Amino acid sequence: MKVLKFGGTSVGSVNSILSVKKIVEAIEEPVIVVVSALGGITDKLLATSTMASKGDLAYEKELSEIIARHLDVIEGVIEDKEVRMDVQKKVMALLDELSNIFKGVYLINDLSAKTSDTIVSYGERLSSLIVSNVIKDAKLFDSRKYIKTVKQFNKHIVDFDLTNKLIKETFSPLPKVSLVPGFISSSTETGEVTNLGRGGSDYTASILATALDANTLEIWTDVDGFMTADPRVISSAYVIDRLTFTEAMELCNFGAKVIYPPTIYPVYHKNIPIRILNTFNPTAPGTYISKERVKEEGKAIIKGISSINDTCLITVQGLGMVGVIGVNYRIFKTLAKNGISVFMVSQASSENNTTFAVRNADADLAVQVLNDEFALERAQGDMNDTVAEKDLATVAIVGENMKRTPGIAGKLFGTLGRAGISVIACAQGASETNISFVIKHKYLRKALNSIHDSFFLS
Ligand code: ASP
Ligand code: MG
């Protein structure tokens, strides 16, 4: 069996849903089909919730657009009149519930996390209901019944023991086509509806593939696969045909929004390959992600370049840090306690400073909590005030074949030097699968262009 996940754009219009139908019905083996909400609906549900909670009556207009969008799709994808009326009735019942919840939020001017999670769950509940009536012999399941979460640091994380057990029970015997809403789940402790985070439908598909020992996980999206660089910036970027799990993880953690990063881990664990495919170009080969590392003659030594433009560098510095044990421990403990995520770290061997990268939105809090943590050392003159440099960008080159290949860093920094771009900080882990560096944001485009030319085109 295999698991196919179709994203929001793939189920976002009449034509795309009909492509999904064609793709799924052509498969002979049993399949589980995971769907996202209709493209743009999750954002719209969240925006509408905010409006309603602020007492803005304009939420009603947004809501009526959400309703119209679903009814239009049903009109276009379900030919049989009787089936269509039945689906309309069921969808309207869900939309009525949703309208009542919005009304409540509007009246009491309050939107709790629990209510927001409930509202946003309607996206996938509606899309899965519709698509299950389009694909021949599809059986609809409710992911809230078998994807279970527990709370950790204010986040819902998957309760794998229970989830795996429930999935095995639910899908035995396995129907020819099972239709499953992505993203949504429920709490092990309270039974309340939860979700796996934005982009979480990919993760739903991966969890199912892993629990049921699928032979492949297919992620159907609206691009041909992972690209060598962001095609909006680099017009000569092209599709990468093969990646290892590690390379895919490196690339999607960092900018490339092809898959939701947590997706890779469960299937990696069981060595189930992932294929990235395009619903709008179904015959394209896509990107194949597996354990095997293939070194192809004449191919570039790196696999891809990824970047994030939202970068702030924080530096904790002071001569009093040199040789003192526990400074980094205190830095990262303080950041963790305040829920600040760090995505790059660099420390010179002199130990005189530690620099790390966070999102711009986290910068002020990071500076404040670190200044508090080291208040005594600062007062004694052992350490300086923590400084933040905003409006930067981080770029990473990724590829497992960089391992033990000399000259890659030389080529990278030579290229940047010739382009007149100064590197503010850099990091390479000992796994040698990623070299990351930080530059001024205004140089990002130029940096990506020069590196892409130098590694992929020459
Ligand atoms: N609908 C959810 C979102 O937009 C989950 C997903 O599409 O993967 O984040
Ligand atoms: Mg997605």
Coordinates of C-alpha atoms and ligand atoms in Angstrom, one line a residue:
M1 CA 0.0 0.0 0.0
K2 CA 1.0 3.6 -0.3
V3 CA 0.0 6.9 1.1
L4 CA -0.7 9.9 -1.1
K5 CA -1.1 13.4 0.3
F6 CA -2.6 16.2 -1.7
G7 CA -2.0 19.8 -0.6
G8 CA -4.3 22.8 -0.6
T9 CA -3.8 23.8 -4.2
S10 CA -4.3 20.2 -5.3
V11 CA -7.8 20.2 -3.7
G12 CA -8.3 23.9 -4.2
S13 CA -10.4 24.0 -7.4
V14 CA -12.7 21.9 -9.5
N15 CA -10.1 21.0 -12.1
S16 CA -7.4 20.1 -9.5
I17 CA -9.8 17.9 -7.6
L18 CA -10.6 16.1 -10.9
S19 CA -6.9 15.6 -11.4
V20 CA -6.6 14.1 -8.0
K21 CA -9.5 11.7 -8.9
K22 CA -7.7 10.7 -12.0
I23 CA -4.4 10.1 -10.2
V24 CA -5.9 8.1 -7.4
E25 CA -8.2 6.0 -9.5
A26 CA -5.3 4.9 -11.8
I27 CA -3.5 3.2 -8.8
E28 CA -4.1 -0.5 -8.4
E29 CA -2.8 -1.2 -4.9
P30 CA -4.6 0.0 -1.8
V31 CA -4.1 3.7 -1.0
I32 CA -4.6 6.1 1.8
V33 CA -5.3 9.6 0.5
V34 CA -4.7 12.5 2.9
V35 CA -6.0 15.9 1.9
S36 CA -5.4 19.5 3.2
A37 CA -8.1 22.1 3.4
L38 CA -9.1 23.8 0.1
G39 CA -6.2 26.1 -0.8
G40 CA -6.3 29.3 1.3
I41 CA -9.1 28.1 3.6
T42 CA -7.0 27.6 6.7
D43 CA -5.7 31.2 6.5
K44 CA -9.2 32.5 5.9
L45 CA -10.6 30.6 8.9
L46 CA -7.9 32.1 11.1
A47 CA -8.4 35.6 9.7
T48 CA -12.1 35.3 10.1
S49 CA -11.7 34.1 13.7
T50 CA -9.6 37.2 14.5
M51 CA -12.1 39.5 13.0
A52 CA -15.0 37.9 14.9
S53 CA -13.1 38.0 18.2
K54 CA -12.5 41.8 17.7
G55 CA -16.2 42.3 17.2
D56 CA -15.8 43.2 13.6
L57 CA -19.0 42.3 11.8
A58 CA -17.2 42.1 8.5
Y59 CA -16.4 38.5 9.6
E60 CA -19.8 37.6 8.1
K61 CA -18.6 38.4 4.6
E62 CA -15.5 36.3 5.0
L63 CA -17.6 33.5 6.3
S64 CA -20.0 33.7 3.4
E65 CA -17.0 33.5 1.0
I66 CA -15.9 30.3 2.8
I67 CA -19.4 28.8 2.4
A68 CA -19.6 29.8 -1.3
R69 CA -16.2 28.4 -2.1
H70 CA -17.1 25.0 -0.8
L71 CA -20.5 24.9 -2.4
D72 CA -19.0 26.0 -5.8
V73 CA -16.5 23.2 -5.6
I74 CA -19.2 20.6 -4.9
E75 CA -21.2 21.9 -7.8
G76 CA -18.3 21.4 -10.1
V77 CA -16.9 18.1 -8.9
I78 CA -20.0 15.9 -8.2
E79 CA -22.0 15.1 -11.3
D80 CA -24.6 12.7 -9.8
K81 CA -27.4 14.9 -8.6
E82 CA -28.5 12.7 -5.7
V83 CA -24.9 12.3 -4.4
R84 CA -24.4 16.1 -4.9
M85 CA -27.5 16.9 -2.8
D86 CA -26.4 14.5 -0.1
V87 CA -22.9 16.1 0.1
Q88 CA -24.4 19.6 0.1
K89 CA -26.5 18.7 3.0
K90 CA -23.6 17.2 5.0
V91 CA -21.4 20.1 4.1
M92 CA -24.0 22.7 5.0
A93 CA -24.5 21.0 8.4
L94 CA -20.8 21.4 9.1
L95 CA -20.8 25.0 7.9
D96 CA -23.8 25.8 10.1
E97 CA -21.9 24.5 13.1
L98 CA -18.9 26.7 12.0
S99 CA -21.2 29.7 11.6
N100 CA -22.5 29.2 15.1
I101 CA -19.0 29.0 16.6
F102 CA -18.0 32.2 14.8
K103 CA -21.2 33.9 16.1
G104 CA -20.2 32.9 19.6
V105 CA -16.7 34.3 19.2
Y106 CA -18.2 37.5 17.8
L107 CA -20.6 37.9 20.7
I108 CA -18.2 37.2 23.5
N109 CA -15.2 38.9 21.8
D110 CA -12.9 36.1 22.9
L111 CA -11.0 33.5 21.0
S112 CA -9.2 30.8 23.1
A113 CA -6.7 28.5 21.6
K114 CA -9.2 25.7 22.0
T115 CA -11.8 27.5 20.0
S116 CA -9.3 28.5 17.3
D117 CA -8.2 24.9 17.0
T118 CA -11.9 23.8 16.6
I119 CA -12.5 26.4 14.0
V120 CA -9.5 25.6 11.9
S121 CA -10.3 21.9 11.9
Y122 CA -13.3 22.5 9.7
G123 CA -11.0 23.2 6.7
E124 CA -9.9 19.6 6.5
R125 CA -13.2 18.1 7.7
L126 CA -14.9 19.8 4.8
S127 CA -12.3 19.1 2.1
S128 CA -12.1 15.4 3.1
L129 CA -15.8 15.0 3.1
I130 CA -16.1 16.5 -0.4
V131 CA -13.1 14.6 -2.0
S132 CA -14.3 11.3 -0.5
N133 CA -17.4 11.7 -2.6
V134 CA -15.5 12.3 -5.8
I135 CA -13.1 9.4 -5.8
K136 CA -14.6 6.1 -6.6
D137 CA -15.2 3.8 -3.7
A138 CA -13.4 6.0 -1.2
K139 CA -14.1 5.4 2.4
L140 CA -13.9 8.5 4.7
F141 CA -12.1 8.4 8.0
D142 CA -11.8 11.0 10.8
S143 CA -8.2 11.7 11.8
R144 CA -9.3 13.0 15.2
K145 CA -10.1 9.4 16.2
Y146 CA -6.6 8.0 15.6
I147 CA -4.1 10.9 15.5
K148 CA -3.6 11.7 19.2
T149 CA -1.6 14.5 20.8
V150 CA -0.2 15.4 24.2
K151 CA 0.8 18.8 25.3
Q152 CA 4.4 19.7 25.7
F153 CA 5.7 23.3 26.2
N154 CA 2.4 24.6 25.0
K155 CA 2.6 22.6 21.8
H156 CA 0.6 19.6 20.7
I157 CA 3.0 16.7 20.0
V158 CA 2.0 13.3 18.7
D159 CA 1.4 10.6 21.2
F160 CA 3.0 7.9 19.0
D161 CA 2.3 4.9 21.2
L162 CA -1.4 5.4 21.2
T163 CA -1.6 6.8 17.6
N164 CA 0.2 3.9 16.1
K165 CA -2.0 1.4 17.9
L166 CA -5.2 3.2 16.9
I167 CA -4.1 3.6 13.2
K168 CA -3.4 -0.2 13.0
E169 CA -6.8 -0.9 14.5
T170 CA -8.6 1.6 12.3
F171 CA -7.2 0.5 9.0
S172 CA -7.6 -3.2 9.4
P173 CA -8.8 -4.4 7.1
L174 CA -7.5 -1.8 4.7
P175 CA -10.0 -0.5 2.2
K176 CA -9.0 0.0 -1.5
V177 CA -9.2 3.8 -1.0
S178 CA -9.2 5.5 2.4
L179 CA -9.8 9.2 2.5
V180 CA -8.3 11.0 5.4
P181 CA -8.3 14.6 6.6
G182 CA -4.7 15.9 7.2
F183 CA -3.6 18.3 9.9
I184 CA -6.3 17.5 12.5
S185 CA -5.9 15.4 15.7
S186 CA -7.3 15.2 19.2
S187 CA -5.9 15.3 22.7
T188 CA -5.2 12.1 24.4
E189 CA -6.0 13.7 27.8
T190 CA -9.2 15.7 27.0
G191 CA -10.4 14.5 23.6
E192 CA -10.5 18.0 22.4
V193 CA -9.7 18.8 18.8
T194 CA -6.0 19.7 18.2
N195 CA -3.8 19.9 15.1
L196 CA -0.3 19.2 14.0
G197 CA 0.7 22.7 13.2
R198 CA 0.6 24.7 9.9
G199 CA 1.5 22.5 7.0
G200 CA 0.7 19.5 9.2
S201 CA -1.1 17.4 6.6
D202 CA 2.2 16.2 5.3
Y203 CA 3.0 15.0 8.8
T204 CA -0.4 13.1 9.0
A205 CA 0.5 11.3 5.8
S206 CA 4.0 10.4 7.1
I207 CA 2.5 9.1 10.4
L208 CA 0.1 6.9 8.6
A209 CA 2.7 5.6 6.1
T210 CA 5.0 4.7 9.0
A211 CA 2.3 3.0 11.2
L212 CA 1.1 0.9 8.3
D213 CA 4.4 0.1 6.7
A214 CA 3.6 1.7 3.4
N215 CA 6.0 1.1 0.5
T216 CA 6.0 4.8 -0.5
L217 CA 4.8 8.2 0.8
E218 CA 3.8 10.5 -2.1
I219 CA 3.5 14.2 -1.4
W220 CA 1.5 15.7 -4.3
T221 CA 1.9 19.5 -4.5
D222 CA 2.0 22.3 -7.0
V223 CA 5.7 22.3 -7.8
D224 CA 7.8 19.6 -9.6
G225 CA 9.9 18.9 -6.5
F226 CA 12.7 20.3 -4.5
M227 CA 14.6 22.9 -6.5
T228 CA 18.3 23.7 -6.4
A229 CA 17.4 27.2 -5.2
D230 CA 14.3 29.4 -4.7
P231 CA 13.0 29.7 -8.3
R232 CA 11.4 33.0 -7.5
V233 CA 15.0 34.4 -7.0
I234 CA 17.0 32.2 -9.3
S235 CA 15.4 31.7 -12.7
S236 CA 17.9 28.9 -13.7
A237 CA 17.1 26.8 -10.6
Y238 CA 16.0 23.3 -11.5
V239 CA 14.4 20.3 -9.9
I240 CA 16.6 17.9 -7.8
D241 CA 15.9 14.4 -8.9
R242 CA 17.3 12.6 -5.8
L243 CA 17.9 13.5 -2.2
T244 CA 18.8 11.6 0.9
F245 CA 16.5 12.0 4.0
T246 CA 19.2 14.1 5.6
E247 CA 19.5 16.4 2.6
A248 CA 15.7 16.8 2.4
M249 CA 15.6 17.6 6.1
E250 CA 18.3 20.2 5.7
L251 CA 16.6 21.8 2.7
C252 CA 13.1 21.9 4.1
N253 CA 14.1 23.2 7.5
F254 CA 15.5 26.1 5.9
G255 CA 13.2 28.0 3.6
A256 CA 12.2 25.5 0.9
K257 CA 8.5 25.0 1.8
V258 CA 8.1 21.8 -0.2
I259 CA 7.3 19.7 2.9
Y260 CA 6.7 20.3 6.5
P261 CA 10.0 19.4 8.2
P262 CA 8.6 16.9 10.9
T263 CA 7.3 14.8 8.0
I264 CA 10.7 13.3 7.2
Y265 CA 11.5 11.8 10.6
P266 CA 8.8 9.0 10.9
V267 CA 9.3 7.6 7.4
Y268 CA 13.1 7.9 7.6
H269 CA 12.9 5.7 10.7
K270 CA 11.4 2.9 8.7
N271 CA 13.2 3.7 5.5
I272 CA 10.1 4.4 3.5
P273 CA 11.0 6.6 0.5
I274 CA 9.2 9.9 -0.2
R275 CA 8.3 11.1 -3.7
I276 CA 7.4 14.7 -4.3
L277 CA 5.1 15.0 -7.2
N278 CA 3.1 17.7 -9.0
T279 CA -0.7 17.4 -9.3
F280 CA -0.6 19.9 -12.1
N281 CA 2.2 18.1 -14.0
P282 CA 1.6 14.4 -13.0
T283 CA 4.0 12.8 -15.5
A284 CA 7.0 14.8 -14.2
P285 CA 9.4 12.5 -12.3
G286 CA 9.6 14.8 -9.2
T287 CA 12.1 14.4 -6.4
Y288 CA 12.8 11.0 -4.9
I289 CA 13.9 11.0 -1.3
S290 CA 15.5 7.8 0.2
K291 CA 18.3 6.6 2.3
E292 CA 20.7 5.9 -0.5
R293 CA 23.4 8.4 -1.3
V294 CA 24.1 8.4 -5.0
K295 CA 27.1 10.2 -6.4
E296 CA 26.5 10.9 -10.0
E297 CA 29.3 11.7 -12.4
G298 CA 29.1 15.2 -13.8
K299 CA 26.5 16.3 -11.2
A300 CA 27.0 19.2 -8.8
I301 CA 28.7 18.3 -5.5
I302 CA 26.0 20.1 -3.5
K303 CA 22.3 19.4 -3.8
G304 CA 20.7 22.7 -3.1
I305 CA 20.9 26.1 -1.7
S306 CA 18.3 27.3 0.8
S307 CA 17.8 30.6 2.5
I308 CA 15.8 32.4 5.1
N309 CA 15.6 36.1 5.0
D310 CA 14.2 36.6 8.5
T311 CA 17.4 36.5 10.5
C312 CA 18.8 38.4 13.5
L313 CA 22.2 37.6 14.9
I314 CA 22.6 37.9 18.7
T315 CA 26.1 38.1 20.2
V316 CA 27.0 37.5 23.8
Q317 CA 30.5 38.7 24.3
G318 CA 33.1 39.4 27.0
L319 CA 36.6 38.7 27.9
G320 CA 35.2 37.2 31.2
M321 CA 33.7 34.4 29.1
V322 CA 37.1 32.9 28.1
G323 CA 37.7 29.6 29.8
V324 CA 34.6 29.8 32.0
I325 CA 32.5 26.7 32.0
G326 CA 28.7 27.0 31.7
V327 CA 28.3 30.3 29.8
N328 CA 26.8 28.5 26.7
Y329 CA 24.7 26.4 29.0
R330 CA 23.2 29.5 30.6
I331 CA 22.6 31.2 27.2
F332 CA 20.7 28.3 25.7
K333 CA 18.8 27.4 28.9
T334 CA 17.6 31.0 29.1
L335 CA 16.5 31.0 25.5
A336 CA 14.8 27.7 25.8
K337 CA 12.9 28.8 28.9
N338 CA 11.6 31.8 27.0
G339 CA 10.5 29.7 24.0
I340 CA 13.1 31.2 21.6
S341 CA 14.3 29.0 18.8
V342 CA 17.9 29.2 17.6
F343 CA 18.7 28.0 14.1
M344 CA 22.4 28.7 13.8
V345 CA 25.2 28.9 16.3
S346 CA 28.8 30.0 15.9
Q347 CA 31.5 30.3 18.5
A348 CA 35.1 31.1 17.9
S349 CA 37.6 28.9 19.7
S350 CA 38.8 31.9 21.7
E351 CA 35.5 31.5 23.5
N352 CA 35.3 35.3 23.7
N353 CA 31.9 35.4 22.1
T354 CA 29.0 33.2 21.1
T355 CA 26.8 34.3 18.2
F356 CA 23.6 32.7 17.2
A357 CA 20.7 33.4 14.8
V358 CA 17.0 33.8 15.7
R359 CA 14.0 35.2 13.9
N360 CA 13.7 39.0 14.0
A361 CA 10.5 38.7 16.0
D362 CA 12.4 36.9 18.8
A363 CA 15.3 39.3 18.9
D364 CA 14.2 41.9 21.5
L365 CA 13.1 39.3 23.9
A366 CA 16.4 37.3 23.5
V367 CA 18.4 40.4 24.2
Q368 CA 16.4 41.3 27.3
V369 CA 16.5 37.8 28.9
L370 CA 20.2 37.4 28.2
N371 CA 21.0 40.8 29.7
D372 CA 19.0 39.8 32.8
E373 CA 20.7 36.4 33.0
F374 CA 24.2 38.0 32.8
A375 CA 23.3 41.1 34.9
L376 CA 26.0 40.4 37.5
E377 CA 28.8 39.7 35.0
R378 CA 27.9 42.8 33.1
A379 CA 27.9 44.9 36.3
Q380 CA 31.4 43.6 37.1
G381 CA 32.6 44.4 33.6
D382 CA 33.3 40.7 32.8
M383 CA 30.8 40.7 30.0
N384 CA 29.4 43.3 27.5
D385 CA 25.7 44.0 26.9
T386 CA 24.2 41.5 24.5
V387 CA 23.8 42.9 21.0
A388 CA 21.4 42.1 18.2
E389 CA 22.0 42.8 14.5
K390 CA 18.7 42.7 12.6
D391 CA 17.8 42.6 8.9
L392 CA 20.1 39.8 7.9
A393 CA 19.7 36.7 5.8
T394 CA 20.9 33.1 6.3
V395 CA 22.0 31.0 3.4
A396 CA 22.9 27.3 3.5
I397 CA 24.4 25.0 0.9
V398 CA 23.4 21.4 1.4
G399 CA 24.6 18.0 0.2
E400 CA 25.8 14.8 1.8
N401 CA 28.5 14.5 -0.9
M402 CA 30.3 17.5 0.7
K403 CA 31.5 15.1 3.3
R404 CA 35.3 14.7 3.1
T405 CA 35.4 16.6 -0.1
P406 CA 38.0 19.3 0.2
G407 CA 37.5 22.7 -1.4
I408 CA 33.8 23.2 -1.0
A409 CA 34.1 25.9 1.7
G410 CA 36.9 27.5 -0.3
K411 CA 34.8 27.6 -3.4
L412 CA 31.8 29.0 -1.5
F413 CA 33.7 31.8 0.3
G414 CA 35.7 32.6 -2.8
T415 CA 32.5 33.0 -4.8
L416 CA 31.1 35.4 -2.1
G417 CA 34.4 37.3 -1.9
R418 CA 34.5 37.9 -5.7
A419 CA 30.9 39.1 -5.5
G420 CA 32.0 41.6 -2.8
I421 CA 29.7 40.1 -0.2
S422 CA 31.0 40.0 3.4
V423 CA 30.1 37.0 5.6
I424 CA 29.0 38.1 9.0
A425 CA 28.9 34.7 10.7
C426 CA 29.1 31.1 9.5
A427 CA 28.6 27.5 10.8
Q428 CA 29.3 24.0 9.6
G429 CA 28.4 21.0 11.7
A430 CA 30.8 18.1 11.7
S431 CA 28.4 16.1 9.7
E432 CA 29.5 18.3 6.7
T433 CA 26.1 18.2 5.1
N434 CA 25.4 21.9 5.5
I435 CA 27.4 25.0 5.5
S436 CA 25.4 28.0 6.7
F437 CA 26.4 31.7 6.7
V438 CA 24.8 35.0 7.5
I439 CA 25.0 38.1 5.3
K440 CA 23.2 41.5 5.1
H441 CA 19.8 41.0 3.7
K442 CA 20.4 43.4 0.8
Y443 CA 23.0 41.0 -0.6
L444 CA 20.8 37.9 -0.5
R445 CA 19.8 37.9 -4.1
K446 CA 23.3 38.5 -5.3
A447 CA 24.7 35.8 -3.0
L448 CA 22.2 33.2 -4.2
N449 CA 22.9 34.1 -7.9
S450 CA 26.6 33.9 -7.6
I451 CA 26.6 30.6 -5.6
H452 CA 24.0 29.0 -7.9
D453 CA 26.1 29.9 -10.9
S454 CA 29.3 28.7 -9.4
F455 CA 28.0 25.3 -8.1
F456 CA 25.4 24.4 -10.6
L457 CA 26.0 26.0 -13.9
S458 CA 29.8 26.0 -14.4
Ligands
ASP1 N1 -4.5 23.2 6.1 C1 -3.3 23.2 7.0 C2 -2.5 24.5 6.7 O1 -2.8 25.2 5.8 C3 -2.5 22.0 7.0 C4 -1.9 21.7 5.6 O2 -2.4 22.2 4.6 O3 -0.9 21.0 5.6 O4 -1.5 24.7 7.4
MG2 MG 1.9 22.1 2.7

